[in-house]
Amino acid sequence: MRQTIALKINPKSSGRSQAGVVWAGLCVDFGDRAFPDPRWSDFVVVVLTWWVDALTSLLRGKSRRQEVMFMEGPFAVVVEVTAAGAWRLTCVERGLRNVMREQGTIEPKELLGSVVSCAEIALELCRANGWCSADADALNCGLRALKEEIAMKIN
């Protein structure tokens, strides 16, 4: 059974480090649970670039499995293409033992929509605050490539 799973960003809880790295709330929302945590904060522009690149690789058929790390902890999300064409998300806490925290199956279009939305929100946050950076440029470029793939594969 497929469930509602989405990547969520909280731009209201955001800022920029002295090194120029943008942070905001970011988690995978499973409806009644979130990974790593509903109040998780991370370097969103960098992490979202990793999400965008991973999903682009899946759409292009370069792989059937991608792993996206969170920067501020030992947390990762593995996205795998299932035999039925859905995507399985497995949320893992890395360490001496890898511990699976959450797992679910989602339609690719739903995950793609939430990742694109988060990336657009992050880029708007950067634009609105004048936080120009190579990281924001990389996310913008990757997002354009992902949208092109979506237009060719999904629509």
XYZ file of N, CA and C in Angstrom:
465
model
N 0.838 -1.186 0.000
C 0.000 0.000 0.000
C 0.883 1.250 0.000
N 0.614 2.140 -0.933
C 1.378 3.382 -1.006
C 0.797 4.390 -0.043
N 1.673 5.190 0.534
C 1.233 6.156 1.528
C 1.677 7.551 1.133
N 1.191 8.538 1.868
C 1.594 9.913 1.611
C 2.945 10.150 2.273
N 3.922 10.428 1.455
C 5.271 10.732 1.922
C 5.721 11.958 1.145
N 6.328 12.915 1.832
C 6.781 14.121 1.135
C 7.999 14.700 1.831
N 8.874 15.280 1.046
C 9.960 16.064 1.605
C 9.372 17.419 1.951
N 9.640 17.898 3.149
C 9.073 19.172 3.611
C 10.189 20.112 4.041
N 10.012 21.388 3.697
C 10.952 22.432 4.101
C 10.201 23.433 4.969
N 10.900 23.995 5.951
C 10.322 25.038 6.794
C 11.185 26.295 6.647
N 10.839 27.163 5.689
C 11.646 28.371 5.478
C 11.520 29.393 6.607
N 10.493 29.238 7.465
C 10.338 30.175 8.587
C 11.429 29.961 9.628
N 11.976 28.765 9.652
C 13.088 28.438 10.546
C 14.338 28.340 9.677
N 14.911 29.495 9.343
C 16.029 29.491 8.398
C 17.043 30.576 8.745
N 18.183 30.477 8.102
C 19.229 31.468 8.286
C 20.418 31.130 7.411
N 21.473 31.877 7.634
C 22.694 31.671 6.852
C 23.876 31.702 7.823
N 24.739 30.713 7.707
C 25.900 30.630 8.593
C 26.929 31.685 8.210
N 27.900 31.896 9.083
C 28.974 32.853 8.778
C 29.754 32.424 7.544
N 29.770 31.135 7.271
C 30.456 30.622 6.076
C 29.602 30.785 4.814
N 28.359 31.268 4.981
C 27.498 31.516 3.829
C 26.607 30.350 3.442
N 26.501 29.338 4.297
C 25.670 28.170 3.997
C 24.265 28.397 4.561
N 23.267 28.192 3.720
C 21.871 28.421 4.099
C 21.313 27.186 4.803
N 20.627 27.414 5.925
C 19.992 26.327 6.649
C 18.510 26.626 6.832
N 17.741 25.565 6.966
C 16.301 25.676 7.236
C 15.804 24.312 7.697
N 14.567 24.304 8.162
C 13.953 23.040 8.544
C 13.765 22.161 7.322
N 14.089 20.870 7.458
C 13.951 19.928 6.345
C 13.779 18.522 6.910
N 12.744 17.832 6.442
C 12.533 16.451 6.881
C 11.684 15.711 5.853
N 11.678 14.395 5.972
C 10.775 13.559 5.192
C 9.546 13.328 6.063
N 8.391 13.747 5.570
C 7.137 13.684 6.316
C 6.367 12.428 5.915
N 6.081 11.597 6.904
C 5.292 10.383 6.697
C 3.869 10.557 7.230
N 3.420 11.783 7.354
C 2.080 12.066 7.868
C 2.083 12.207 9.375
N 2.180 11.096 10.077
C 2.171 11.132 11.540
C 3.576 11.019 12.131
N 4.586 10.897 11.264
C 5.981 10.790 11.705
C 6.846 11.584 10.739
N 8.047 11.914 11.176
C 8.984 12.638 10.299
C 10.392 12.113 10.537
N 11.194 12.163 9.494
C 12.585 11.726 9.578
C 13.483 12.835 9.067
N 14.582 13.162 9.737
C 15.035 12.626 11.009
C 14.161 13.055 12.185
N 13.512 14.215 12.073
C 12.685 14.742 13.161
C 11.864 15.881 12.568
N 10.650 16.129 13.060
C 9.857 17.230 12.489
C 10.504 18.605 12.665
N 11.395 18.741 13.630
C 12.069 20.024 13.871
C 13.501 20.031 13.335
N 13.825 19.069 12.467
C 15.187 18.946 11.947
C 15.560 20.165 11.117
N 16.773 20.632 11.282
C 17.302 21.748 10.511
C 18.597 21.292 9.850
N 18.803 21.700 8.611
C 19.988 21.256 7.883
C 20.363 22.296 6.831
N 21.476 22.056 6.174
C 21.942 22.932 5.093
C 21.120 22.612 3.849
N 19.975 23.267 3.732
C 18.961 22.873 2.755
C 19.389 22.998 1.300
N 20.142 24.003 0.960
C 20.510 24.178 -0.444
C 21.407 23.020 -0.890
N 22.352 22.645 -0.061
C 23.250 21.532 -0.387
C 22.481 20.216 -0.401
N 21.708 19.954 0.651
C 20.979 18.685 0.739
C 19.959 18.567 -0.390
N 19.270 19.653 -0.707
C 18.297 19.604 -1.806
C 18.976 19.382 -3.155
N 20.178 19.888 -3.320
C 20.927 19.597 -4.555
C 21.175 18.100 -4.661
N 21.513 17.470 -3.541
C 21.720 16.013 -3.551
C 20.434 15.275 -3.907
N 19.289 15.732 -3.356
C 18.000 15.126 -3.690
C 17.704 15.267 -5.183
N 17.872 16.478 -5.693
C 17.590 16.753 -7.104
C 18.465 15.874 -8.000
N 19.746 15.800 -7.700
C 20.656 14.987 -8.506
C 20.312 13.499 -8.424
N 19.958 13.025 -7.227
C 19.610 11.616 -7.052
C 18.358 11.253 -7.852
N 17.335 12.088 -7.782
C 16.098 11.792 -8.495
C 16.276 11.918 -10.002
N 17.123 12.836 -10.433
C 17.439 12.944 -11.865
C 18.086 11.651 -12.342
N 19.012 11.106 -11.565
C 19.665 9.833 -11.933
C 18.654 8.700 -12.018
N 17.706 8.651 -11.087
C 16.681 7.610 -11.140
C 15.816 7.759 -12.392
N 15.397 8.972 -12.696
C 14.563 9.199 -13.879
C 15.295 8.864 -15.167
N 16.582 9.142 -15.207
C 17.373 8.858 -16.408
C 17.721 7.383 -16.537
N 17.405 6.602 -15.504
C 17.705 5.174 -15.537
C 19.166 4.857 -15.291
N 19.921 5.814 -14.776
C 21.340 5.577 -14.506
C 21.527 4.613 -13.343
N 20.513 4.534 -12.485
C 20.554 3.597 -11.361
C 19.127 3.311 -10.941
N 18.956 2.290 -10.107
C 17.654 1.962 -9.543
C 17.630 2.230 -8.045
N 18.763 2.770 -7.547
C 18.889 3.030 -6.107
C 19.791 4.237 -5.904
N 19.327 5.185 -5.098
C 20.116 6.362 -4.754
C 20.019 6.590 -3.251
N 21.096 7.089 -2.679
C 21.101 7.419 -1.258
C 21.386 8.905 -1.105
N 20.572 9.568 -0.286
C 20.744 10.991 -0.022
C 20.989 11.154 1.481
N 22.093 11.785 1.802
C 22.456 12.012 3.203
C 21.906 13.357 3.679
N 21.693 13.462 4.969
C 21.509 14.751 5.623
C 22.905 15.144 6.107
N 23.223 16.417 6.100
C 24.574 16.850 6.478
C 24.788 16.882 7.984
N 23.766 17.243 8.716
C 23.932 17.505 10.143
C 23.645 16.297 11.026
N 23.973 15.135 10.581
C 23.756 13.948 11.396
C 23.985 12.700 10.579
N 23.903 11.554 11.238
C 24.184 10.293 10.549
C 22.943 9.732 9.859
N 22.186 10.584 9.184
C 20.910 10.168 8.622
C 20.946 10.141 7.099
N 20.286 9.128 6.528
C 20.237 8.980 5.080
C 18.858 8.474 4.668
N 18.497 8.786 3.422
C 17.287 8.254 2.821
C 17.703 7.517 1.555
N 17.322 6.244 1.482
C 17.586 5.439 0.296
C 16.304 5.414 -0.528
N 16.419 5.773 -1.807
C 15.277 5.754 -2.725
C 15.554 4.664 -3.748
N 14.636 3.686 -3.823
C 14.808 2.558 -4.740
C 13.584 2.428 -5.639
N 13.828 2.098 -6.905
C 12.757 1.825 -7.845
C 12.275 0.402 -7.586
N 10.966 0.232 -7.370
C 10.414 -1.107 -7.142
C 10.027 -1.743 -8.472
N 9.744 -3.038 -8.436
C 9.327 -3.761 -9.642
C 8.037 -3.184 -10.213
N 7.190 -2.627 -9.350
C 5.907 -2.063 -9.787
C 6.038 -0.633 -10.301
N 7.278 -0.077 -10.280
C 7.488 1.276 -10.780
C 7.333 2.358 -9.730
N 6.951 1.974 -8.522
C 6.876 2.946 -7.428
C 8.286 3.139 -6.878
N 8.430 4.061 -5.960
C 9.719 4.274 -5.294
C 9.576 3.956 -3.820
N 10.517 3.174 -3.309
C 10.547 2.842 -1.891
C 11.559 3.739 -1.208
N 11.134 4.390 -0.144
C 12.033 5.215 0.662
C 12.339 4.473 1.955
N 13.615 4.345 2.256
C 14.054 3.740 3.504
C 14.918 4.766 4.215
N 14.492 5.158 5.401
C 15.205 6.160 6.189
C 16.073 5.434 7.207
N 17.371 5.758 7.181
C 18.353 5.011 7.963
C 19.165 5.960 8.831
N 19.413 5.519 10.054
C 20.358 6.203 10.927
C 21.658 5.418 10.856
N 22.691 6.069 10.338
C 23.991 5.421 10.169
C 24.768 5.463 11.486
N 25.619 4.507 11.679
C 26.448 4.447 12.877
C 27.144 3.108 12.924
N 27.458 2.641 14.106
C 28.061 1.319 14.228
C 27.128 0.261 13.649
N 25.842 0.500 13.858
C 24.824 -0.342 13.227
C 23.927 0.584 12.417
N 23.563 0.169 11.225
C 22.592 0.942 10.455
C 21.204 0.565 10.958
N 20.443 1.552 11.396
C 19.117 1.303 11.951
C 18.077 1.929 11.037
N 17.154 1.086 10.526
C 16.076 1.612 9.706
C 15.067 2.299 10.619
N 14.761 3.576 10.331
C 13.831 4.350 11.157
C 12.433 4.419 10.558
N 12.351 4.552 9.242
C 11.057 4.649 8.561
C 11.188 4.000 7.194
N 10.071 3.538 6.661
C 10.068 3.008 5.301
C 8.673 3.185 4.725
N 8.611 3.453 3.428
C 7.331 3.582 2.762
C 7.506 3.585 1.262
N 6.397 3.425 0.555
C 6.394 3.400 -0.902
C 5.553 4.564 -1.400
N 6.035 5.183 -2.476
C 5.394 6.396 -2.994
C 5.415 6.377 -4.515
N 4.433 7.029 -5.096
C 4.448 7.231 -6.550
C 5.570 8.220 -6.868
N 6.373 7.957 -7.893
C 7.463 8.882 -8.231
C 6.996 10.316 -8.401
N 5.854 10.514 -9.041
C 5.353 11.870 -9.309
C 5.153 12.654 -8.008
N 4.703 11.974 -6.949
C 4.476 12.646 -5.667
C 5.785 13.094 -5.030
N 6.765 12.194 -5.009
C 8.061 12.564 -4.424
C 8.725 13.656 -5.253
N 8.678 13.516 -6.563
C 9.262 14.531 -7.433
C 8.627 15.895 -7.171
N 7.305 15.919 -7.027
C 6.616 17.173 -6.767
C 7.057 17.821 -5.467
N 7.222 17.009 -4.419
C 7.618 17.590 -3.134
C 9.063 18.067 -3.161
N 9.938 17.347 -3.852
C 11.345 17.768 -3.940
C 11.463 19.040 -4.773
N 10.761 19.106 -5.887
C 10.779 20.319 -6.717
C 10.248 21.510 -5.913
N 9.161 21.313 -5.206
C 8.591 22.392 -4.394
C 9.579 22.870 -3.331
N 10.221 21.935 -2.629
C 11.208 22.317 -1.605
C 12.369 23.082 -2.221
N 12.848 22.625 -3.374
C 13.971 23.297 -4.037
C 13.575 24.711 -4.453
N 12.365 24.864 -4.982
C 11.899 26.199 -5.379
C 11.777 27.118 -4.167
N 11.280 26.598 -3.064
C 11.164 27.399 -1.837
C 12.545 27.807 -1.338
N 13.489 26.874 -1.365
C 14.854 27.181 -0.917
C 15.491 28.244 -1.801
N 15.293 28.141 -3.109
C 15.866 29.140 -4.019
C 15.214 30.505 -3.819
N 13.916 30.517 -3.576
C 13.229 31.786 -3.311
C 13.724 32.391 -1.998
N 13.959 31.566 -1.005
C 14.522 32.024 0.270
C 15.874 32.691 0.033
N 16.695 32.081 -0.801
C 18.000 32.665 -1.133
C 17.847 33.991 -1.868
N 16.966 34.023 -2.865
C 16.745 35.259 -3.641
C 16.217 36.380 -2.748
N 15.222 36.056 -1.932
C 14.585 37.072 -1.089
C 15.544 37.684 -0.076
N 16.537 36.912 0.345
C 17.479 37.391 1.351
C 18.827 37.803 0.771
N 18.963 37.727 -0.549
C 20.239 38.087 -1.180
C 21.361 37.116 -0.858
N 20.994 35.850 -0.627
C 21.983 34.830 -0.273
C 22.469 34.112 -1.529
N 23.137 34.833 -2.398
C 23.683 34.244 -3.627
C 24.892 33.391 -3.263
N 25.025 32.246 -3.938
C 26.163 31.369 -3.665
C 26.311 30.346 -4.781
N 27.466 29.719 -4.821
C 27.693 28.626 -5.764
C 26.739 27.471 -5.459
N 26.423 27.263 -4.167
C 25.480 26.202 -3.793
C 24.101 26.477 -4.393
N 23.630 27.718 -4.299
C 22.325 28.071 -4.869
C 22.343 27.931 -6.388
N 23.447 28.297 -7.015
C 23.573 28.128 -8.471
C 23.503 26.651 -8.849
N 24.165 25.789 -8.063
C 24.156 24.346 -8.339
C 22.747 23.782 -8.180
N 22.028 24.225 -7.144
C 20.651 23.755 -6.959
C 19.771 24.221 -8.107
N 19.906 25.463 -8.512
C 19.117 25.996 -9.619
C 19.370 25.213 -10.907
N 20.622 24.933 -11.194
C 20.996 24.178 -12.398
C 20.441 22.754 -12.328
N 20.621 22.104 -11.177
C 20.113 20.742 -11.007
C 18.601 20.682 -11.099
N 17.936 21.695 -10.549
C 16.480 21.741 -10.589
C 15.979 21.874 -12.025
N 16.642 22.686 -12.810
C 16.259 22.804 -14.235
C 16.381 21.455 -14.933
N 17.478 20.731 -14.686
C 17.680 19.416 -15.301
C 16.606 18.427 -14.841
N 16.266 18.462 -13.556
C 15.233 17.560 -13.047
C 13.888 17.870 -13.686
N 13.542 19.146 -13.793
C 12.266 19.519 -14.412
C 12.197 19.073 -15.871
N 13.313 19.142 -16.581
C 13.352 18.663 -17.963
C 13.107 17.162 -18.017
N 13.719 16.411 -17.105
C 13.513 14.966 -17.037
C 12.073 14.632 -16.713
N 11.495 15.362 -15.764
C 10.100 15.142 -15.388
C 9.200 15.372 -16.587
N 9.443 16.441 -17.311
C 8.617 16.763 -18.489
C 8.695 15.649 -19.534
N 9.856 15.051 -19.697
C 10.015 13.974 -20.686
C 9.456 12.644 -20.214
N 9.593 12.322 -18.922
C 9.251 10.994 -18.418
C 7.870 10.880 -17.811
N 7.450 11.890 -17.081
C 6.235 11.774 -16.278
C 5.009 12.304 -16.991
N 5.127 13.423 -17.655
C 3.952 14.068 -18.268
C 3.504 13.405 -19.537
